[in-house]
mmCIF file with all atom_site columns, C-alpha atoms in Angstrom:
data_model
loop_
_atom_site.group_PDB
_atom_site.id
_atom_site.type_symbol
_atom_site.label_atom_id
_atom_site.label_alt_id
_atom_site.label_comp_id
_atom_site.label_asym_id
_atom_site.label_entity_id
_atom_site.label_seq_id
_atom_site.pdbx_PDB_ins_code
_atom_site.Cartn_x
_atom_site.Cartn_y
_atom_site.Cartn_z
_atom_site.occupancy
_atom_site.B_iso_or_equiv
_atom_site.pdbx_formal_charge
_atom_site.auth_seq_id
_atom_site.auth_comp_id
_atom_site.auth_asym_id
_atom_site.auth_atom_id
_atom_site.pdbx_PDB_model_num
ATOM 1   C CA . UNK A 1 1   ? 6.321   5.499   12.143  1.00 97.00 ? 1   UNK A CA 1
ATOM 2   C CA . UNK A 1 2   ? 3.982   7.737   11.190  1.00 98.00 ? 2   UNK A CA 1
ATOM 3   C CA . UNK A 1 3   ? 1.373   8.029   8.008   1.00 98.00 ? 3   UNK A CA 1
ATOM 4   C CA . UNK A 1 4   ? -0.384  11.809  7.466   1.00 98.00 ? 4   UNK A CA 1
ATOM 5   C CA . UNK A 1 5   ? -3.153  11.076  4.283   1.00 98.00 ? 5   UNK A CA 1
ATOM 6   C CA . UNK A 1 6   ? -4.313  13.739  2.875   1.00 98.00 ? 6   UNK A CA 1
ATOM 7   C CA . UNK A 1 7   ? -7.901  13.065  1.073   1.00 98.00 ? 7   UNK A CA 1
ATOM 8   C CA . UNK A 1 8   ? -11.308 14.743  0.334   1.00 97.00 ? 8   UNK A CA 1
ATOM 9   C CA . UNK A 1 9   ? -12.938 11.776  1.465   1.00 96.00 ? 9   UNK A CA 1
ATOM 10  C CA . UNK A 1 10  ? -11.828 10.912  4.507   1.00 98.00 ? 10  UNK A CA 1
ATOM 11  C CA . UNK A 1 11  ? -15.074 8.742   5.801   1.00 97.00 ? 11  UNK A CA 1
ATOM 12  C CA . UNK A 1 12  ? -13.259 6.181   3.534   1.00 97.00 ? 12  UNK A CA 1
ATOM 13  C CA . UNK A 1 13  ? -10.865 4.938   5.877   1.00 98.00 ? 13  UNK A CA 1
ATOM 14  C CA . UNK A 1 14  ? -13.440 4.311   8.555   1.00 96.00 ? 14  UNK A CA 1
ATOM 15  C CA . UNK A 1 15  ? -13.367 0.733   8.134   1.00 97.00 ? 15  UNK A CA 1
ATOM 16  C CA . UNK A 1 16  ? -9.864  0.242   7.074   1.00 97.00 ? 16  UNK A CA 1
ATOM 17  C CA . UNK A 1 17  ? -8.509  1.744   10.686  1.00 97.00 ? 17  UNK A CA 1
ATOM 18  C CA . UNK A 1 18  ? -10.880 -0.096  12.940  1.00 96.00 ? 18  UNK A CA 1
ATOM 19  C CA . UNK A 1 19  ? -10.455 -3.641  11.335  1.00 96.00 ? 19  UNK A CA 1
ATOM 20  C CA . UNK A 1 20  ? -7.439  -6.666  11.436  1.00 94.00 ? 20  UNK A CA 1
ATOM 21  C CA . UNK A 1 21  ? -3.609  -5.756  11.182  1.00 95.00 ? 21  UNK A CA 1
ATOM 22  C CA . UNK A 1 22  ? -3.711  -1.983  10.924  1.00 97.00 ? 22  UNK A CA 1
ATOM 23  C CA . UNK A 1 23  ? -6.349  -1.858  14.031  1.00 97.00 ? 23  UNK A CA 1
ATOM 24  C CA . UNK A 1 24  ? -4.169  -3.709  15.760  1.00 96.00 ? 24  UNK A CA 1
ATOM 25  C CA . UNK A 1 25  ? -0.804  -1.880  14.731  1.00 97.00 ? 25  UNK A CA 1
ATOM 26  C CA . UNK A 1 26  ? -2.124  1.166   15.650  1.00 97.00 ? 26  UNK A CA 1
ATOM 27  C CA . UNK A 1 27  ? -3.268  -0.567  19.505  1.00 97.00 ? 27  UNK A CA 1
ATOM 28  C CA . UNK A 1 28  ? 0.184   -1.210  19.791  1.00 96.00 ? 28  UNK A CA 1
ATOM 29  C CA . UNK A 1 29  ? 1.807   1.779   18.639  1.00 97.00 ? 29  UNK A CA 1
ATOM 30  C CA . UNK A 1 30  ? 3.697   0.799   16.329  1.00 97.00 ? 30  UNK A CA 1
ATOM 31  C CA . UNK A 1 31  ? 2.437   3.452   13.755  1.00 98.00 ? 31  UNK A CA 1
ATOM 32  C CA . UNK A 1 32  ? 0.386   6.702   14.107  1.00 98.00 ? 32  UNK A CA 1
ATOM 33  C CA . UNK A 1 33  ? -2.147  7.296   10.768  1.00 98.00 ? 33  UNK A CA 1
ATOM 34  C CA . UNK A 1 34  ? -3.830  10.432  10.481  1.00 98.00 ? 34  UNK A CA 1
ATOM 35  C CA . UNK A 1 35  ? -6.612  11.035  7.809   1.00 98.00 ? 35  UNK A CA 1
ATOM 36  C CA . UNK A 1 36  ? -6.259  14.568  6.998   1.00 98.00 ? 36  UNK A CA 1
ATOM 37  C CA . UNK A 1 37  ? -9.042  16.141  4.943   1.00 98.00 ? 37  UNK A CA 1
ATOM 38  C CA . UNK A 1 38  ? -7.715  18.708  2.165   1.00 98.00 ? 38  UNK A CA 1
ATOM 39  C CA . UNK A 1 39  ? -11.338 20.521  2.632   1.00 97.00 ? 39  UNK A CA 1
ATOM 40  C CA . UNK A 1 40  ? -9.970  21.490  5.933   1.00 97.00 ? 40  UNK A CA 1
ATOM 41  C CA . UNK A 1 41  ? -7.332  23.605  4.402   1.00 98.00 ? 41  UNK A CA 1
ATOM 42  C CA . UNK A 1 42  ? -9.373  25.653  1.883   1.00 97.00 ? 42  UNK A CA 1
ATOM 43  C CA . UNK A 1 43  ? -9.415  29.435  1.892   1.00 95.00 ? 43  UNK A CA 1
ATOM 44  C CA . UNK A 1 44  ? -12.548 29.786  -0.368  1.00 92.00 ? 44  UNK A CA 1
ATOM 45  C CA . UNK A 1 45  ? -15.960 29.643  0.280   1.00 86.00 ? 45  UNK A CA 1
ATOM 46  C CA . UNK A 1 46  ? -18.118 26.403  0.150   1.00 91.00 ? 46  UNK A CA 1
ATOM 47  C CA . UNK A 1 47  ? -15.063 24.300  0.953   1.00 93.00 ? 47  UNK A CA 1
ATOM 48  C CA . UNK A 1 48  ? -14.088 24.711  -2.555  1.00 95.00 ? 48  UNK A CA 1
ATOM 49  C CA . UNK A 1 49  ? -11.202 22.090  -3.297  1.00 96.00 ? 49  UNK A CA 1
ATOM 50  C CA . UNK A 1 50  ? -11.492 22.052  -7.603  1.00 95.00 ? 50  UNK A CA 1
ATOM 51  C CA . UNK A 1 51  ? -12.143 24.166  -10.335 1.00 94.00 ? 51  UNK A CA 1
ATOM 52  C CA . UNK A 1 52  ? -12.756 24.381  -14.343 1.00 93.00 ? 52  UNK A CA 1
ATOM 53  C CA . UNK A 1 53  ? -9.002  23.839  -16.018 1.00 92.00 ? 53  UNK A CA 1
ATOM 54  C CA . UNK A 1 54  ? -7.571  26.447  -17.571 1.00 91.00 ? 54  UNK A CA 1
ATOM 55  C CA . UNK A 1 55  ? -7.788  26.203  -21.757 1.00 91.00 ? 55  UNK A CA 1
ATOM 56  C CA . UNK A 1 56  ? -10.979 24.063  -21.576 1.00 87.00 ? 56  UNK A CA 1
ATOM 57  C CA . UNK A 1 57  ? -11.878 20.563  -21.249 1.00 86.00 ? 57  UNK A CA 1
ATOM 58  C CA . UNK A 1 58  ? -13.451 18.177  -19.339 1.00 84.00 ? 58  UNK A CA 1
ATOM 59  C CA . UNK A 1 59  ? -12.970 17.329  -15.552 1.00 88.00 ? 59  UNK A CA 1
ATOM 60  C CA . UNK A 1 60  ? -12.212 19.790  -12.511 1.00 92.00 ? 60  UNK A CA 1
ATOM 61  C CA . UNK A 1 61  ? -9.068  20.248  -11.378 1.00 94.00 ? 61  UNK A CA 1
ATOM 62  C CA . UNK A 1 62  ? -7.770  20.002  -7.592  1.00 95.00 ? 62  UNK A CA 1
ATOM 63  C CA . UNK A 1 63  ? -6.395  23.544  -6.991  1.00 96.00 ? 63  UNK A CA 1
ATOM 64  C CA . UNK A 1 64  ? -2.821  24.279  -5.763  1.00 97.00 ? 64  UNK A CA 1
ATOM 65  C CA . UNK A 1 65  ? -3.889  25.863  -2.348  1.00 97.00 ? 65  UNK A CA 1
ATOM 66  C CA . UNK A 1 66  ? -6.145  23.284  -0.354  1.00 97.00 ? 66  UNK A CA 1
ATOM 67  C CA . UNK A 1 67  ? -3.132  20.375  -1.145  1.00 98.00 ? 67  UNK A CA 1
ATOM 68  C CA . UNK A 1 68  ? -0.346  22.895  -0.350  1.00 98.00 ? 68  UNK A CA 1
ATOM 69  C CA . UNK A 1 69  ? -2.049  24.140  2.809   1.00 98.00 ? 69  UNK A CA 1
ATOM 70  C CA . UNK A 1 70  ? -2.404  20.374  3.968   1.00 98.00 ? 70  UNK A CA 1
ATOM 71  C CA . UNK A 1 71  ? 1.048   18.815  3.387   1.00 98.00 ? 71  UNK A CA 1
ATOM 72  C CA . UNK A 1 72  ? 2.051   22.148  4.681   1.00 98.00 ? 72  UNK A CA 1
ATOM 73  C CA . UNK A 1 73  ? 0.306   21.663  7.931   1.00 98.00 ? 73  UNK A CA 1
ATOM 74  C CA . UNK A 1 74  ? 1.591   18.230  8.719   1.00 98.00 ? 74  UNK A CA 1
ATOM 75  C CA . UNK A 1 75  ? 5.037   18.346  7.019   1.00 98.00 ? 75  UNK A CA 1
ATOM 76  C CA . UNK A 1 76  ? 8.535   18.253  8.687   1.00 97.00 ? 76  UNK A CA 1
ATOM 77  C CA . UNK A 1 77  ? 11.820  17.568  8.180   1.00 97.00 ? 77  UNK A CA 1
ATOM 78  C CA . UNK A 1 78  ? 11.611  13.688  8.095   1.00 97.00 ? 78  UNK A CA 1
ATOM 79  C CA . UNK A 1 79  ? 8.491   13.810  6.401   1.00 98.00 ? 79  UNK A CA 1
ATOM 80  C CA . UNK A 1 80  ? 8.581   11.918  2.547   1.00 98.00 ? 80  UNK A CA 1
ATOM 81  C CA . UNK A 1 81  ? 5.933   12.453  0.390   1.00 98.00 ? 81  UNK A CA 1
ATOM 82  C CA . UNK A 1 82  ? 4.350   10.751  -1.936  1.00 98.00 ? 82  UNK A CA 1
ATOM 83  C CA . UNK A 1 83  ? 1.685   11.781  -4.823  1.00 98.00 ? 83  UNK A CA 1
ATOM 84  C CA . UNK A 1 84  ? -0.239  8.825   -6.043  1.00 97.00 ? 84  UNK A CA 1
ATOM 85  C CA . UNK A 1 85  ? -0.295  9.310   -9.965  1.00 94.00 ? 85  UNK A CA 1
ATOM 86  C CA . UNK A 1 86  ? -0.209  7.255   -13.431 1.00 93.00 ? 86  UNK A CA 1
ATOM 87  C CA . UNK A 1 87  ? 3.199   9.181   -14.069 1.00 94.00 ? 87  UNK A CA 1
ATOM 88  C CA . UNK A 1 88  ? 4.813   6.961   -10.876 1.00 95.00 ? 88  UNK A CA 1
ATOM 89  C CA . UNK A 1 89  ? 6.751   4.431   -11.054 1.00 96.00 ? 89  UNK A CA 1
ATOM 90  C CA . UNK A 1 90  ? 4.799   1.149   -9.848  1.00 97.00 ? 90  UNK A CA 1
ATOM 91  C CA . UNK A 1 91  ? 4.722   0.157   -6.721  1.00 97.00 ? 91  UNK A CA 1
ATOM 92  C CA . UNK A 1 92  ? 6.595   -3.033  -5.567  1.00 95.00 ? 92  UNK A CA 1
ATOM 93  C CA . UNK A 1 93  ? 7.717   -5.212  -2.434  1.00 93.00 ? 93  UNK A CA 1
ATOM 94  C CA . UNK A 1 94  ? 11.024  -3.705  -2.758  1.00 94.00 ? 94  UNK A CA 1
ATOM 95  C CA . UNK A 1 95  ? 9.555   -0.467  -2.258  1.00 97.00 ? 95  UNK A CA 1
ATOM 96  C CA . UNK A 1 96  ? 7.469   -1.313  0.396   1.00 97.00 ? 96  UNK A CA 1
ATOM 97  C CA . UNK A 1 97  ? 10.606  -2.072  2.368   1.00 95.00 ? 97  UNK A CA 1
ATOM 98  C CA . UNK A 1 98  ? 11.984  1.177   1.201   1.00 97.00 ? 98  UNK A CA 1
ATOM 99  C CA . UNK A 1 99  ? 9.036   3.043   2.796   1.00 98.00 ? 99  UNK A CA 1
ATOM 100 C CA . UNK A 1 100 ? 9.108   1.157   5.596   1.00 97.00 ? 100 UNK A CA 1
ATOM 101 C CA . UNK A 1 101 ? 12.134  2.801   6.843   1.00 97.00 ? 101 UNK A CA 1
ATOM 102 C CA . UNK A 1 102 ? 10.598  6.418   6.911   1.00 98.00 ? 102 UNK A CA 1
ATOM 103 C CA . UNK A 1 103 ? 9.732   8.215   9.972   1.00 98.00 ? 103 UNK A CA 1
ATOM 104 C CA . UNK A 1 104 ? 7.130   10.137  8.418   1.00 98.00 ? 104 UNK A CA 1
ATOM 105 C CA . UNK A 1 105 ? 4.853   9.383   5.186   1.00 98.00 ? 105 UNK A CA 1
ATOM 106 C CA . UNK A 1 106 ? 2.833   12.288  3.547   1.00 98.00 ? 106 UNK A CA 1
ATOM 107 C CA . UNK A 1 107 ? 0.457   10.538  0.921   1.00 98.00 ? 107 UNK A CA 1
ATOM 108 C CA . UNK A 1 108 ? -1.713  12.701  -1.347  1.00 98.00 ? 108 UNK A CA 1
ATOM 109 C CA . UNK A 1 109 ? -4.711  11.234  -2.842  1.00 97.00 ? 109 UNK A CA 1
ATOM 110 C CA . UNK A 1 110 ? -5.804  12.688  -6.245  1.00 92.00 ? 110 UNK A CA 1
ATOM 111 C CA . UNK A 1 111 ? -9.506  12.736  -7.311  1.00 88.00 ? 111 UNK A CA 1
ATOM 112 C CA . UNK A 1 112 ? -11.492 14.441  -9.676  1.00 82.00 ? 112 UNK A CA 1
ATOM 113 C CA . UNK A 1 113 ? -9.990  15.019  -13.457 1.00 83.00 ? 113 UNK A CA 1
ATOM 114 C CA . UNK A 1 114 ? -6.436  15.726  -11.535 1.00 88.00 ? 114 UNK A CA 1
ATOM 115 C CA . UNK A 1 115 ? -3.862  17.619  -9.899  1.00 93.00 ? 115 UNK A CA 1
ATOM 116 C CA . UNK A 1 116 ? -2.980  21.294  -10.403 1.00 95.00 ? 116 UNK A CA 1
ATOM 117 C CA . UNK A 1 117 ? 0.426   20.886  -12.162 1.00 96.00 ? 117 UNK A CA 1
ATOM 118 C CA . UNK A 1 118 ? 2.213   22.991  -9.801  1.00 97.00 ? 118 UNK A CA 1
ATOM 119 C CA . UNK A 1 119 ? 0.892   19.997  -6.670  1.00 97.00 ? 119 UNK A CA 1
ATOM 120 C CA . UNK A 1 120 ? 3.868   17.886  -8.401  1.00 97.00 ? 120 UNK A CA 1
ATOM 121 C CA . UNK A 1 121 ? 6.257   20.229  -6.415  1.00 98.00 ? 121 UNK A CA 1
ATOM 122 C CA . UNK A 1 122 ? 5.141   19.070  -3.449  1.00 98.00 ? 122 UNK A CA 1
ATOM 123 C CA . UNK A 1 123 ? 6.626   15.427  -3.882  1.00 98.00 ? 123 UNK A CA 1
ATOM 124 C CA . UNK A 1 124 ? 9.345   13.865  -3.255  1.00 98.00 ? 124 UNK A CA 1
ATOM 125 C CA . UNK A 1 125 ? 8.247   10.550  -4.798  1.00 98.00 ? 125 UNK A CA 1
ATOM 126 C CA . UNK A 1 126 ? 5.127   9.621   -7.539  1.00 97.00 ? 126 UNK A CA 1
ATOM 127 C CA . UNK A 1 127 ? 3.702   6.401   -7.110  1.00 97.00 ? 127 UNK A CA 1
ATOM 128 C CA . UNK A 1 128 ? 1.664   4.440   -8.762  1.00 97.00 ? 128 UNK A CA 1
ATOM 129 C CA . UNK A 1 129 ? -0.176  0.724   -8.368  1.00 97.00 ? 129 UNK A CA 1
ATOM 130 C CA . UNK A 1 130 ? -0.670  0.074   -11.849 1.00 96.00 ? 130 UNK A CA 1
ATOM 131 C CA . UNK A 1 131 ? -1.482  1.002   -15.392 1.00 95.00 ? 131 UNK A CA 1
ATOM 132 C CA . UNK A 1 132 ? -5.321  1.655   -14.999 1.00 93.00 ? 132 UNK A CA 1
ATOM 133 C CA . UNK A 1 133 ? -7.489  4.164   -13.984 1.00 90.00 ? 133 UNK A CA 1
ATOM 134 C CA . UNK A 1 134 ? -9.565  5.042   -10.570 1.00 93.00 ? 134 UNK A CA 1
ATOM 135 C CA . UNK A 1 135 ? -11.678 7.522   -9.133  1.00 92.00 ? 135 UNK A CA 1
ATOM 136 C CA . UNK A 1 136 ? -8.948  8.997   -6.294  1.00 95.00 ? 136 UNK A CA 1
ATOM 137 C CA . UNK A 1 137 ? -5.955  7.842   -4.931  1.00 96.00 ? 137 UNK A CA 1
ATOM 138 C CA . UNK A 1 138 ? -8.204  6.689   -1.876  1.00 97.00 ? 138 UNK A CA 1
ATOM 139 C CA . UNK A 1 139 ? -7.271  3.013   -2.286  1.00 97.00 ? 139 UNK A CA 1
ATOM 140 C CA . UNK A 1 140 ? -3.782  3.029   -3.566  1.00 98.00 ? 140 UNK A CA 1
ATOM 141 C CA . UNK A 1 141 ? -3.013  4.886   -0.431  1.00 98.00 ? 141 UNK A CA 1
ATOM 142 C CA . UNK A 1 142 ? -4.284  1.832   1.509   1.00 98.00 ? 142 UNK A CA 1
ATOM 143 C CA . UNK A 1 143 ? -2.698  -0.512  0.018   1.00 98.00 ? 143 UNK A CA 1
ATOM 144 C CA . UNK A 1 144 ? 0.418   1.462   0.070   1.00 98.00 ? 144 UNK A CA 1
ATOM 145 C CA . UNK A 1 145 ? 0.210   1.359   3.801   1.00 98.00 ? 145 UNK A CA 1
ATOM 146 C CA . UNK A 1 146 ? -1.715  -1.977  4.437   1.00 98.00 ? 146 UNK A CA 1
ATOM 147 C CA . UNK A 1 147 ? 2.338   -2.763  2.528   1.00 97.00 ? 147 UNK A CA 1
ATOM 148 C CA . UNK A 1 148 ? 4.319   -1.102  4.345   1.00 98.00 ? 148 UNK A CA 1
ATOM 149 C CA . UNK A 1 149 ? 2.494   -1.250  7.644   1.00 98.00 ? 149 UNK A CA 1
ATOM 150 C CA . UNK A 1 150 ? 3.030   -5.149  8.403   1.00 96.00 ? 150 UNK A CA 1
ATOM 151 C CA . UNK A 1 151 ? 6.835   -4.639  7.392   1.00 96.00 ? 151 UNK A CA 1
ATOM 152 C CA . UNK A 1 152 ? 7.175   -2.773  10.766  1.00 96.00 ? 152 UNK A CA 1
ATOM 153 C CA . UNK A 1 153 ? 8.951   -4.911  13.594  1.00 94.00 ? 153 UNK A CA 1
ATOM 154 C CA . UNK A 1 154 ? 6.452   -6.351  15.465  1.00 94.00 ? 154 UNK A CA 1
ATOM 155 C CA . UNK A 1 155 ? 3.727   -6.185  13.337  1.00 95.00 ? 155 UNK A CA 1
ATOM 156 C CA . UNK A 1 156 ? 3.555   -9.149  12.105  1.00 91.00 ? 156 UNK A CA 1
ATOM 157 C CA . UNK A 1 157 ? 6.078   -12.677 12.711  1.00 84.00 ? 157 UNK A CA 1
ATOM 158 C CA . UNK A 1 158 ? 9.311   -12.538 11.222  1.00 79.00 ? 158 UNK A CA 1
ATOM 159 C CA . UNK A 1 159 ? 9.164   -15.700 9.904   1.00 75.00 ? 159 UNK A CA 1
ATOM 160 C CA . UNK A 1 160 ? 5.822   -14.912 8.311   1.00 77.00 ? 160 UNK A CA 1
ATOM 161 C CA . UNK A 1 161 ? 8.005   -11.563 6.152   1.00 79.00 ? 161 UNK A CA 1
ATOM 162 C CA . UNK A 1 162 ? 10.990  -14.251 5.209   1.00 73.00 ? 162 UNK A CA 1
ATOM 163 C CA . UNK A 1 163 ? 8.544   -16.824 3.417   1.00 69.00 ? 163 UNK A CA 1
ATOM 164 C CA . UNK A 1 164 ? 6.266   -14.378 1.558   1.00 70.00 ? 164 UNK A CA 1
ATOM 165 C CA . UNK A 1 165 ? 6.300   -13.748 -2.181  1.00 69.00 ? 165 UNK A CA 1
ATOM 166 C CA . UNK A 1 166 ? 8.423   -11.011 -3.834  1.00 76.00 ? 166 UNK A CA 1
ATOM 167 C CA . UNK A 1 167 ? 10.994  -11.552 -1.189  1.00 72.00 ? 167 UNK A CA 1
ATOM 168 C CA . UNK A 1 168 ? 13.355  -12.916 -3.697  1.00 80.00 ? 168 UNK A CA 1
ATOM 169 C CA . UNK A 1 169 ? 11.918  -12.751 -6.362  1.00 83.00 ? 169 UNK A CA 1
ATOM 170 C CA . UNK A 1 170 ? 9.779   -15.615 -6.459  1.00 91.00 ? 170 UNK A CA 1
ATOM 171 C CA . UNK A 1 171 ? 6.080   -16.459 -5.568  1.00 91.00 ? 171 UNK A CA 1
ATOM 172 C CA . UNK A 1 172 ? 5.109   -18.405 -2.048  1.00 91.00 ? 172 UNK A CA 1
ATOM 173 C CA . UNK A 1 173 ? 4.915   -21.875 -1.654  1.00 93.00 ? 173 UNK A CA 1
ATOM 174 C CA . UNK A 1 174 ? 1.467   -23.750 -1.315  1.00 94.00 ? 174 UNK A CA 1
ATOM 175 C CA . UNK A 1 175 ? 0.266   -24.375 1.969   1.00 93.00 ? 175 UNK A CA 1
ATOM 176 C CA . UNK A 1 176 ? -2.658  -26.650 3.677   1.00 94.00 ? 176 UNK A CA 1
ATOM 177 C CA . UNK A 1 177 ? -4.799  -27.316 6.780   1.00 95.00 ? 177 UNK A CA 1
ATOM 178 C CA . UNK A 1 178 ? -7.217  -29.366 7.477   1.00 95.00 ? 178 UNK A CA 1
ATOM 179 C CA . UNK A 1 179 ? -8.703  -31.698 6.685   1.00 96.00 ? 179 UNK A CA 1
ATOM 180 C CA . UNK A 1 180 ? -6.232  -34.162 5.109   1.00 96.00 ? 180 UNK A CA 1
ATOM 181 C CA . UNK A 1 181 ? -8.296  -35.006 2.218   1.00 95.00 ? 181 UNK A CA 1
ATOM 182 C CA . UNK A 1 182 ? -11.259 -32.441 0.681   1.00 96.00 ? 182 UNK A CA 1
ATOM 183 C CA . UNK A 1 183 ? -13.497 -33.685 -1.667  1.00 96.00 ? 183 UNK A CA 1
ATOM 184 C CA . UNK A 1 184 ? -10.514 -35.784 -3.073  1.00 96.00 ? 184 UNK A CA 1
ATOM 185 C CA . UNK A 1 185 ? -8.107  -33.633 -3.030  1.00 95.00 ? 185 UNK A CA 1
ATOM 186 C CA . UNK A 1 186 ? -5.098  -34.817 -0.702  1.00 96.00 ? 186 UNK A CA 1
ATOM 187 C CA . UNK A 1 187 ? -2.777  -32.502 1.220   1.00 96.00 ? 187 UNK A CA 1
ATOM 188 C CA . UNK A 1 188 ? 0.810   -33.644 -0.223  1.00 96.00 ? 188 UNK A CA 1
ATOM 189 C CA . UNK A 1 189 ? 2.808   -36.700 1.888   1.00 96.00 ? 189 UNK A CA 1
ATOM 190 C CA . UNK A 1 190 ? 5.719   -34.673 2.185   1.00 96.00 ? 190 UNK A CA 1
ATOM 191 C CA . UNK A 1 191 ? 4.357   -31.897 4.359   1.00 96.00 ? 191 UNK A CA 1
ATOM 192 C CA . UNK A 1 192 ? 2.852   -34.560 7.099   1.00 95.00 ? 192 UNK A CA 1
ATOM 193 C CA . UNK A 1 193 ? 5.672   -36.676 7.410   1.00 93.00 ? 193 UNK A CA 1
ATOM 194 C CA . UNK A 1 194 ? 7.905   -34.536 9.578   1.00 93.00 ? 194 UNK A CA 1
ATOM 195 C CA . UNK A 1 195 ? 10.885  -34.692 7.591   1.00 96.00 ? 195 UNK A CA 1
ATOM 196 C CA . UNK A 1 196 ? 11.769  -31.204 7.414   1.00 96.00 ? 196 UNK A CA 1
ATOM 197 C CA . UNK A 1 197 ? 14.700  -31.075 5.421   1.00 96.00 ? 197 UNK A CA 1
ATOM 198 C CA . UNK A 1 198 ? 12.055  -32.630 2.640   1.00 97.00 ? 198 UNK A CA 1
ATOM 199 C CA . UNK A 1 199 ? 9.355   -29.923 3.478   1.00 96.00 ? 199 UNK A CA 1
ATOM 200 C CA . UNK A 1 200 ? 11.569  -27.593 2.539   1.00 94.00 ? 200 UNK A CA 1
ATOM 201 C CA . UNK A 1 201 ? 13.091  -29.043 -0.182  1.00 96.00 ? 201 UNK A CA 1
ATOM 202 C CA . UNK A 1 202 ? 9.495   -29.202 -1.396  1.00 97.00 ? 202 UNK A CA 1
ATOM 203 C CA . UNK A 1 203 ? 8.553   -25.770 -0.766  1.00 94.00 ? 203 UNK A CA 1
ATOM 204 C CA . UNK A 1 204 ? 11.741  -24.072 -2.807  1.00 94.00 ? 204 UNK A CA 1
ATOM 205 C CA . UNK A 1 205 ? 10.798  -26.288 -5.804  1.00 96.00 ? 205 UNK A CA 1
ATOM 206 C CA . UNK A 1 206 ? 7.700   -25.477 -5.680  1.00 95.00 ? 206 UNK A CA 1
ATOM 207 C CA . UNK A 1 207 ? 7.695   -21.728 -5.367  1.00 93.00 ? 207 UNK A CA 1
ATOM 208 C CA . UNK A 1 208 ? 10.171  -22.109 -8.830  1.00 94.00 ? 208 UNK A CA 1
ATOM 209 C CA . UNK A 1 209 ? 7.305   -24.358 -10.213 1.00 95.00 ? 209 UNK A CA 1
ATOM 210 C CA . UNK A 1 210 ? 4.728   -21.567 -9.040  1.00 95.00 ? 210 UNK A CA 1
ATOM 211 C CA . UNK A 1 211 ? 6.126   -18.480 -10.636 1.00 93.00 ? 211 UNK A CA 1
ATOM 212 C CA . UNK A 1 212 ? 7.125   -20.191 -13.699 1.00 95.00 ? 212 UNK A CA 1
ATOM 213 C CA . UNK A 1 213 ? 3.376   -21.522 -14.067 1.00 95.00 ? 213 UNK A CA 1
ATOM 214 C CA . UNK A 1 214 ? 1.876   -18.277 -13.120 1.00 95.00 ? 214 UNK A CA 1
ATOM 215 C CA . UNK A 1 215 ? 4.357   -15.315 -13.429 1.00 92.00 ? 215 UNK A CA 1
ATOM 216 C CA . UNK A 1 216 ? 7.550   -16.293 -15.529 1.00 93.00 ? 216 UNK A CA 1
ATOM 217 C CA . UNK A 1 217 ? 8.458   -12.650 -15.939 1.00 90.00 ? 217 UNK A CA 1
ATOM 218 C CA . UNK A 1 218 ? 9.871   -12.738 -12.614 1.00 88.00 ? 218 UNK A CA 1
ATOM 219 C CA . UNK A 1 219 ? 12.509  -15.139 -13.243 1.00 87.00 ? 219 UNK A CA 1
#
């Protein structure tokens, strides 16, 4: 697979390429991300990326050009791209596995007051993490890929993907390691007595005891 973000702060994903999962995802090949910086692709002077909107107010605007230019230079025929905005849907598990099985992810991160109307064209998909605000689309686009990154074969352990929340709709189980007993608190009997036809009856009741108690509008 491969990931093509397109920011105006690229310096941001310094860390988040070098460190844990993705590092090592990348080491292994099993996905190619390229930071692509939209100041790369201006034609005016002073790397100009935004500008005053049209019928006043406050905020600049990202311009149609730079972003066009970009996806333009990366794009292909498999490519799918996404525009991280309020107007998209929220983003999920389910389509994490979705964007999992793309070849090619194009993800265009906002900043400033907004996007140019005519940058919606560009998308095949809005996305969005939630109903709040933040300063770019920096972030969501790591998550997004952080998401959809440890779906890939290999990645990660199978078995680690078939226990997590989401997968069916309900939250994960509790889990424990040493030591035994921590400040009085005592890892539960059933998990250390090796009966594992009662570990995992334990674990499905409690994952139905877990997102009733802390998210009930999944059920």
């Amino acid at each position: 697979m491969r990931i093509d973000i397109l920011t105006l702060f690229p310096h941001m994903f310094d860390g988040f390429l070098t460190e844990s999962i993705i590092k090592r995802a990348i080491e292994k090949d099993k996905v190619q991300i390229n930071i692509i910086d939209i100041r790369d692709y201006t034609p005016y002077k002073n790397n100009q990326v935004d500008d005053y909107q049209f019928g006043g107010g406050g905020g600049m605007i990202m311009m149609c050009e730079p972003v066009f230019n970009a996806v333009e230079s990366v794009k292909t025929d498999e490519s799918h791209v996404i525009l991280l905005t309020p107007r998209g849907k929220t983003y999920n598990e389910k389509k994490a596995y979705e964007l999992k099985d793309k070849k090619h992810l194009i993800i265009i991160c906002g900043h400033y007051e907004g996007f140019d109307e005519r940058i919606y064209s560009l998308a095949d998909e809005l996305v969005s993490i939630g109903d709040f605000i933040l300063t770019g689309g920096e972030l969501p686009s790591m998550m997004i890929t952080d998401s959809v990154v440890r779906l890939i074969d290999g990645v990660i352990t199978k078995e680690s993907l078939e226990t997590e929340s989401f997968n069916d709709g309900l939250l994960d189980y509790p889990v424990y390691t040493k030591p035994r007993v921590f400040r009085g608190m005592e890892v539960p009997e059933v998990l250390v007595n090796g009966n594992h036809k009662l570990i995992n009856e334990y674990r499905d009741s409690e994952r139905k005891r877990i997102t009733k108690e802390y998210r009930d509008d999944l059920l």
